[in-house]
mmCIF file of C-alpha atoms in Angstrom:
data_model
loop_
_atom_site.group_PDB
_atom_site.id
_atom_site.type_symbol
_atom_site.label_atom_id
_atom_site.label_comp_id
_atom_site.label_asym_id
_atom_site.label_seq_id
_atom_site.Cartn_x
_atom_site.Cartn_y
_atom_site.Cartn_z
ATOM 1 C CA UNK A 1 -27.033 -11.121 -7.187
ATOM 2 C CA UNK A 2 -23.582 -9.725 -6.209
ATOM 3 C CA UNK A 3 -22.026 -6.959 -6.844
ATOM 4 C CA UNK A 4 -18.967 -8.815 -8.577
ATOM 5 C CA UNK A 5 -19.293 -11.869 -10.176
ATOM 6 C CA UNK A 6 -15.955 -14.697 -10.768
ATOM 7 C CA UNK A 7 -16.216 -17.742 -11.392
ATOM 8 C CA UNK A 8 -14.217 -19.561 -8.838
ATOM 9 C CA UNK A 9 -13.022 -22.089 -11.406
ATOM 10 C CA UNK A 10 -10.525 -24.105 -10.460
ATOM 11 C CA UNK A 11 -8.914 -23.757 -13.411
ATOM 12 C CA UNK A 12 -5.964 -25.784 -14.724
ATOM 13 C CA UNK A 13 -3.773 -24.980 -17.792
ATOM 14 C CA UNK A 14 -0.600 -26.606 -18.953
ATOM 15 C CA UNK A 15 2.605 -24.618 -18.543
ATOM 16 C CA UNK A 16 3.496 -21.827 -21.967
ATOM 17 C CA UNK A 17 -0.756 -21.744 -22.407
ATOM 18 C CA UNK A 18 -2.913 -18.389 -22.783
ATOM 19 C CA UNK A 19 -4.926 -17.714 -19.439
ATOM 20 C CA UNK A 20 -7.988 -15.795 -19.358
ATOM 21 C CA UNK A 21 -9.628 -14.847 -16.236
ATOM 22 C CA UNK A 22 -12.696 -12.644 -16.060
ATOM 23 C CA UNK A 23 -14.972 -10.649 -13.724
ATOM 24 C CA UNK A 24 -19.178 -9.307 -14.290
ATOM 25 C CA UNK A 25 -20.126 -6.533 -12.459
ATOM 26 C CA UNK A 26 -23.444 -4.847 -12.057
ATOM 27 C CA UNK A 27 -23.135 -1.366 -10.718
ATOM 28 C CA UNK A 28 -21.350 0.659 -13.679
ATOM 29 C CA UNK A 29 -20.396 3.845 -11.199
ATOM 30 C CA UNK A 30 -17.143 1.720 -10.448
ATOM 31 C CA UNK A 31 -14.611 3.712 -11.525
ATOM 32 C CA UNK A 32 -10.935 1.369 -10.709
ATOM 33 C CA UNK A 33 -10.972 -2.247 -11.678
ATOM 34 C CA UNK A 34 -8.368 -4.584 -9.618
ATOM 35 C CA UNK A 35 -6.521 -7.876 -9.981
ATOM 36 C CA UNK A 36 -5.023 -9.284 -7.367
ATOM 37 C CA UNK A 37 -3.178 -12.814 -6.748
ATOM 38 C CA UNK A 38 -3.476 -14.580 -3.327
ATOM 39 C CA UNK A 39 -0.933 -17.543 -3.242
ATOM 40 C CA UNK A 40 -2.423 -19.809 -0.212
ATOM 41 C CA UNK A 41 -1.975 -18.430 2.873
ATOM 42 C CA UNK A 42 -0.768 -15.355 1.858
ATOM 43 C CA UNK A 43 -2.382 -11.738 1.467
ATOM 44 C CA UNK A 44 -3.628 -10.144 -1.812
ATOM 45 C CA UNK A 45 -1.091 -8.609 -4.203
ATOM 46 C CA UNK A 46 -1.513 -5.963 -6.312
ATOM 47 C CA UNK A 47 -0.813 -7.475 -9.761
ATOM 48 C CA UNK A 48 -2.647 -4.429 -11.622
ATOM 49 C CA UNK A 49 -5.042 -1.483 -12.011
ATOM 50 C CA UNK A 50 -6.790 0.451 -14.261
ATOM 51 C CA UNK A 51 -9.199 3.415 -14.755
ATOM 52 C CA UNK A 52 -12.029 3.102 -16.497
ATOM 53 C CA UNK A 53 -12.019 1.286 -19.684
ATOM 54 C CA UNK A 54 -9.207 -0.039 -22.298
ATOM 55 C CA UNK A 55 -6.407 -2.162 -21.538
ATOM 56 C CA UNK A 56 -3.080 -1.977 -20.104
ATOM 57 C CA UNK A 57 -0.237 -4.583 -20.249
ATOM 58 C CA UNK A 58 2.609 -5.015 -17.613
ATOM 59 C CA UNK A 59 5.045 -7.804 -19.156
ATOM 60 C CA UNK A 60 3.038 -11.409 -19.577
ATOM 61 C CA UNK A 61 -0.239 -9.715 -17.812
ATOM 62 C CA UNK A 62 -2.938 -7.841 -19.578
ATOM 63 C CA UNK A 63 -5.541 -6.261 -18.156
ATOM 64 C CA UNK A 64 -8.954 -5.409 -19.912
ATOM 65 C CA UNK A 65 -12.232 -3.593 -19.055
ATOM 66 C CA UNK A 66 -15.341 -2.848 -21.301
ATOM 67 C CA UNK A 67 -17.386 -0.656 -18.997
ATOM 68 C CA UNK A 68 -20.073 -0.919 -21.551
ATOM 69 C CA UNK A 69 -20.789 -4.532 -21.071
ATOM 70 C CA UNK A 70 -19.413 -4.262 -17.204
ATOM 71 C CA UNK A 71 -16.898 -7.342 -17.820
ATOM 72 C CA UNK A 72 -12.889 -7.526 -17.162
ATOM 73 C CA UNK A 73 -10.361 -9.693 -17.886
ATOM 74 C CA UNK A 74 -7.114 -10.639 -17.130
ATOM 75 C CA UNK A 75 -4.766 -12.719 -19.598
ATOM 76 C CA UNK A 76 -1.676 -13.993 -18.454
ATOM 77 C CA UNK A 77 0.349 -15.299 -21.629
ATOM 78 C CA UNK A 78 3.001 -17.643 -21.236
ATOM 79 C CA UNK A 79 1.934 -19.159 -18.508
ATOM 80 C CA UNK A 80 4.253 -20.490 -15.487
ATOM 81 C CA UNK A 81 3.806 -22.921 -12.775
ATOM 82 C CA UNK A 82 4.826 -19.688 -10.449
ATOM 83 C CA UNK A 83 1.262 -18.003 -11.766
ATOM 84 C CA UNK A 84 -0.509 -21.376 -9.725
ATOM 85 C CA UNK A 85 -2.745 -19.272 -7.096
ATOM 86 C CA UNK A 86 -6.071 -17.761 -6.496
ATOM 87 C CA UNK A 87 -6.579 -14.450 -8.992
ATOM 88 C CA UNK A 88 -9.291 -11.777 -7.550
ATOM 89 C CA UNK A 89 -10.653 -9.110 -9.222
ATOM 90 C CA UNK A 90 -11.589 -6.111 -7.233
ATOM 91 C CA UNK A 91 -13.058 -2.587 -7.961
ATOM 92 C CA UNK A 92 -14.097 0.676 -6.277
ATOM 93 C CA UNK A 93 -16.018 3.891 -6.754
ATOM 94 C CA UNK A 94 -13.784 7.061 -6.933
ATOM 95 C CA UNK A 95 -12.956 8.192 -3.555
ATOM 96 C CA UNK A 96 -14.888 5.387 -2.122
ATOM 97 C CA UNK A 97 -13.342 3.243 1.039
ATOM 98 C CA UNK A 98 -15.233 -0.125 0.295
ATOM 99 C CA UNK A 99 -13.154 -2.137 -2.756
ATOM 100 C CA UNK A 100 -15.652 -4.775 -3.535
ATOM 101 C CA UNK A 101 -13.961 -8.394 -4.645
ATOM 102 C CA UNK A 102 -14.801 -11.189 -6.566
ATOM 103 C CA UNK A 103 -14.852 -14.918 -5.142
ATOM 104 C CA UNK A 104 -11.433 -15.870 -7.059
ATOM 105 C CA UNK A 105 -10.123 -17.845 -9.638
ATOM 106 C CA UNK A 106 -7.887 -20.550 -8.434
ATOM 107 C CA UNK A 107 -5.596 -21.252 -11.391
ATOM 108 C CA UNK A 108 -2.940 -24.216 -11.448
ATOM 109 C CA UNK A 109 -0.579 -24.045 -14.273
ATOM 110 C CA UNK A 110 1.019 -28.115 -14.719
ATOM 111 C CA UNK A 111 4.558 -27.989 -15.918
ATOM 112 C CA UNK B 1 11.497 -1.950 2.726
ATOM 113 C CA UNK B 2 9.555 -4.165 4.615
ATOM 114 C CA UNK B 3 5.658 -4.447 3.870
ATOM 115 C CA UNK B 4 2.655 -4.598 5.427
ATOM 116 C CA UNK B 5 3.024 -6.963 9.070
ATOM 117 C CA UNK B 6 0.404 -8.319 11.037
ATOM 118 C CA UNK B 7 0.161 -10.080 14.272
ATOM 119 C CA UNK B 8 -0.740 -13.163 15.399
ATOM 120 C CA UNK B 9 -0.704 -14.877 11.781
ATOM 121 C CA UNK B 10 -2.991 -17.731 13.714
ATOM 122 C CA UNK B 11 -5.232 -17.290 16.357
ATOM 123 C CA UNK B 12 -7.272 -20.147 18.031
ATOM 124 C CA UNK B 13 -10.037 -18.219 20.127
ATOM 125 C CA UNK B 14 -12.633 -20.106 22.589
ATOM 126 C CA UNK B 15 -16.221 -19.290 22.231
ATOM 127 C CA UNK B 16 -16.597 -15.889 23.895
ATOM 128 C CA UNK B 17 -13.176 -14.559 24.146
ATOM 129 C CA UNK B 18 -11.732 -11.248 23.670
ATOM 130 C CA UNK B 19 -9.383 -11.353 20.545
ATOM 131 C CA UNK B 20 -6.915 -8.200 19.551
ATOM 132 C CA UNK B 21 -5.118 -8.203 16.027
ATOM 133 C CA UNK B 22 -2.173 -6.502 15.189
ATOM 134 C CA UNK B 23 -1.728 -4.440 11.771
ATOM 135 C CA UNK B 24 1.881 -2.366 10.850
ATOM 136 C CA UNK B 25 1.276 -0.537 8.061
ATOM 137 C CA UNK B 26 4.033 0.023 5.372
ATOM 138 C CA UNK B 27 5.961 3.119 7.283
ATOM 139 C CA UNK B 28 4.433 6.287 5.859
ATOM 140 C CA UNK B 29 1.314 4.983 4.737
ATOM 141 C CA UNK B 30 -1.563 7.566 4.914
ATOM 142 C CA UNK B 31 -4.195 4.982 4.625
ATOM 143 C CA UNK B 32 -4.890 1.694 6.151
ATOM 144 C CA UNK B 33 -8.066 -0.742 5.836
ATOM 145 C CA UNK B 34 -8.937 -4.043 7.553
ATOM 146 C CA UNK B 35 -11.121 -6.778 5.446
ATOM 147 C CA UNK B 36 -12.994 -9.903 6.377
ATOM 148 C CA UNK B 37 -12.033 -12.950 3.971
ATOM 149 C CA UNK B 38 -14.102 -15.827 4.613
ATOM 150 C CA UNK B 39 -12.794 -19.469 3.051
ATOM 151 C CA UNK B 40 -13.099 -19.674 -0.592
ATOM 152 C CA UNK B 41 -14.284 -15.802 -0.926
ATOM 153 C CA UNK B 42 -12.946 -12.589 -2.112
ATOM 154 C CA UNK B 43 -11.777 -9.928 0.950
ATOM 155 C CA UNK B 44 -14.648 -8.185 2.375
ATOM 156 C CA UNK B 45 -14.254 -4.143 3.465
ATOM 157 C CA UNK B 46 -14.587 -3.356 7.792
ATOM 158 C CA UNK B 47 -13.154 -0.351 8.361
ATOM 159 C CA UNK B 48 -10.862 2.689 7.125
ATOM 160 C CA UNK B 49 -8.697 4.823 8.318
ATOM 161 C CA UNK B 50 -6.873 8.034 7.226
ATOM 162 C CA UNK B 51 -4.008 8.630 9.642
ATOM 163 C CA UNK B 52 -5.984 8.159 12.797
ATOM 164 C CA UNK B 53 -9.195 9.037 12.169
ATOM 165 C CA UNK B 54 -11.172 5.904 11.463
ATOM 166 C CA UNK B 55 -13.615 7.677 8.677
ATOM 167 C CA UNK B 56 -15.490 4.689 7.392
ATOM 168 C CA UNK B 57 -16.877 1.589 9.748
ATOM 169 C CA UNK B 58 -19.544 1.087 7.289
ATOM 170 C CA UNK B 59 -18.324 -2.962 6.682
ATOM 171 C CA UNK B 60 -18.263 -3.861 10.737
ATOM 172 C CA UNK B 61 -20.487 -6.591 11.137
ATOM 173 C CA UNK B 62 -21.496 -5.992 14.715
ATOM 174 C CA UNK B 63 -20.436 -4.012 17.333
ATOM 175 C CA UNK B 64 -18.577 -6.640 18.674
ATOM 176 C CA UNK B 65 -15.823 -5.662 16.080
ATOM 177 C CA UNK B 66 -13.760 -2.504 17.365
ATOM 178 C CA UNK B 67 -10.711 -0.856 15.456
ATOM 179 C CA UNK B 68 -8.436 1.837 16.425
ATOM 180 C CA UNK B 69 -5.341 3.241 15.012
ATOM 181 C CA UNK B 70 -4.647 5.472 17.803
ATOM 182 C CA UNK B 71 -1.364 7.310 16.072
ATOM 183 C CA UNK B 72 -1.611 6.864 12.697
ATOM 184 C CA UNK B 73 0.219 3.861 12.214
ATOM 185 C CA UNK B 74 -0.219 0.383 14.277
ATOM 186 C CA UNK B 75 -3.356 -0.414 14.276
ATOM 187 C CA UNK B 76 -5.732 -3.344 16.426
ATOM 188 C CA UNK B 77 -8.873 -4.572 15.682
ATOM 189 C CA UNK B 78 -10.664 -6.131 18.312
ATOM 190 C CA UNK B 79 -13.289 -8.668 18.681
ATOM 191 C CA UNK B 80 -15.107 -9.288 21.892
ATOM 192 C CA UNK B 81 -17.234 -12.577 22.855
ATOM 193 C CA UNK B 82 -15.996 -14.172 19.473
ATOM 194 C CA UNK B 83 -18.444 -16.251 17.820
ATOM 195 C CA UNK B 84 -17.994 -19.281 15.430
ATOM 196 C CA UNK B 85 -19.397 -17.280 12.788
ATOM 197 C CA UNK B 86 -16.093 -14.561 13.667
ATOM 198 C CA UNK B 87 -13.588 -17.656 12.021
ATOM 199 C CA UNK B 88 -11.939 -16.125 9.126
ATOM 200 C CA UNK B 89 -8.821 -14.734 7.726
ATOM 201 C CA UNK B 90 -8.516 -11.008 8.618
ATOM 202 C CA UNK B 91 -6.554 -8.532 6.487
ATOM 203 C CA UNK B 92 -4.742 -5.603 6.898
ATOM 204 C CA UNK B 93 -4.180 -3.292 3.575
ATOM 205 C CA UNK B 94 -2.200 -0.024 3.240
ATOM 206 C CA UNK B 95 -1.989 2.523 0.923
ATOM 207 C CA UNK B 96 0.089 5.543 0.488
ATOM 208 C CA UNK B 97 -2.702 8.134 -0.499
ATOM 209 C CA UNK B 98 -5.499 9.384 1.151
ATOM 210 C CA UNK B 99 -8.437 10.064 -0.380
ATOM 211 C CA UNK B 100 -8.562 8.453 -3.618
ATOM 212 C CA UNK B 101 -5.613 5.998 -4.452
ATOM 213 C CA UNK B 102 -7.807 3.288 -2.652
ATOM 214 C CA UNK B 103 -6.916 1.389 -5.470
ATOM 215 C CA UNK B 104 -3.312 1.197 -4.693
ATOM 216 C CA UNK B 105 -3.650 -1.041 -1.640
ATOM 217 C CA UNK B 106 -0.690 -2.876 -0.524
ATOM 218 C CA UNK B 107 -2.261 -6.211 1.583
ATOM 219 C CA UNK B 108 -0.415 -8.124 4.928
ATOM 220 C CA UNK B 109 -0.583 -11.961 5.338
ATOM 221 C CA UNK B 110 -3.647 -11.998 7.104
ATOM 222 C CA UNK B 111 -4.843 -13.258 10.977
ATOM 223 C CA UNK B 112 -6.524 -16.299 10.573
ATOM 224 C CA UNK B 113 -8.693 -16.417 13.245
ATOM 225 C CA UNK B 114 -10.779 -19.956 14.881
ATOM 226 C CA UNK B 115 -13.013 -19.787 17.252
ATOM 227 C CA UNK B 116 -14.114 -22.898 18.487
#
């Protein structure tokens, strides 16, 4: 079993709907929870972080974590053909060097 | 402000050869961390290092794979007799912070790296 679980979809939405993306984890010492997008042929970007659990929004992005069940999401509302690229989830022990990463979810929004 | 670089973005290597790939960190970043990404899989950890002391090597594969930063900012990592096995994308990620702030890691485009 790995450490983080993501199903690697793809996934494909039409333009304006509600995405959900998730992540499973197994070792609950992880401390920072990740989500970055990789648009092909491009490095990660750092779309958002949080510590521990709750949820934190940044404009059209949420991010959620329930330690307790080891399981985070990401929702993007609104959905745009721009959000069309592979989201990772990532996560990392306090003071740690060694982020561990899902697979990714390849998403296509279709205007 | 520019971000993360790296150097060669493709790299087509012959069984066996020596390979070096380039990483500029964002200027000022304390941090910097190279990563394996394989097709269709997430980024996977090599190597870490704070300024230019390379304090983690935990993720090399073999020691084949060789990273230096030498003054805390450029930094190479270096593959010798490449293998097919070696074909991936290779990252580069900075990060302003030193210990702790991990999460805040600000990625390059990546090598991508054939051997044939």
């Amino acid at each position: 079993q790995k450490e983080v679980e993501q199903d690697p979809g793809p996934l494909s939405v039409p333009e304006g709907a509600i995405v959900s993306l998730n992540c499973t984890y197994s070792n609950s010492a992880f401390q920072y929870f990740m989500w970055y997008r990789q648009y092909s042929r491009k490095g990660p970007e750092l779309l958002m972080y949080t510590y521990s659990s709750g949820n934190k929004e940044d404009g059209r992005f949420t991010a959620q974590v329930d330690k307790s069940s080891k399981y985070i999401s990401l929702f993007i509302r609104d959905s745009q053909p721009s959000d069309s690229a592979t989201y990772l989830c990532a996560m990392i022990f306090s003071g740690d060097n060694d982020m561990r990463f899902g697979a990714g979810t390849r998403l296509t929004v279709k205007p | 402000g520019a971000g993360v670089s790296q150097s060669p973005r493709y790299k087509v290597a012959k069984r066996g050869q020596d390979v070096a790939l380039r990483c500029d960190p964002i200027s000022g970043h304390v941090s910097l961390f190279w990563y394996q990404q394989a097709l269709g899989q997430g980024p996977e950890f090599l190597t870490y290092f704070q300024n230019e002391a390379q304090l983690d090597k935990s993720g090399l594969p073999s020691d084949r794979f060789f990273a230096e930063r030498p003054e805390g900012s450029v930094s190479t990592l270096k593959i010798q007799r490449t293998q097919q096995e070696d074909s991936a994308v290779y990252l580069c990620a900075s990060s302003p912070l030193g210990n702790g702030g991990q999460e805040t890691q600000y990625f390059g485009p990546g090598t991508r790296l054939l051997v044939l």
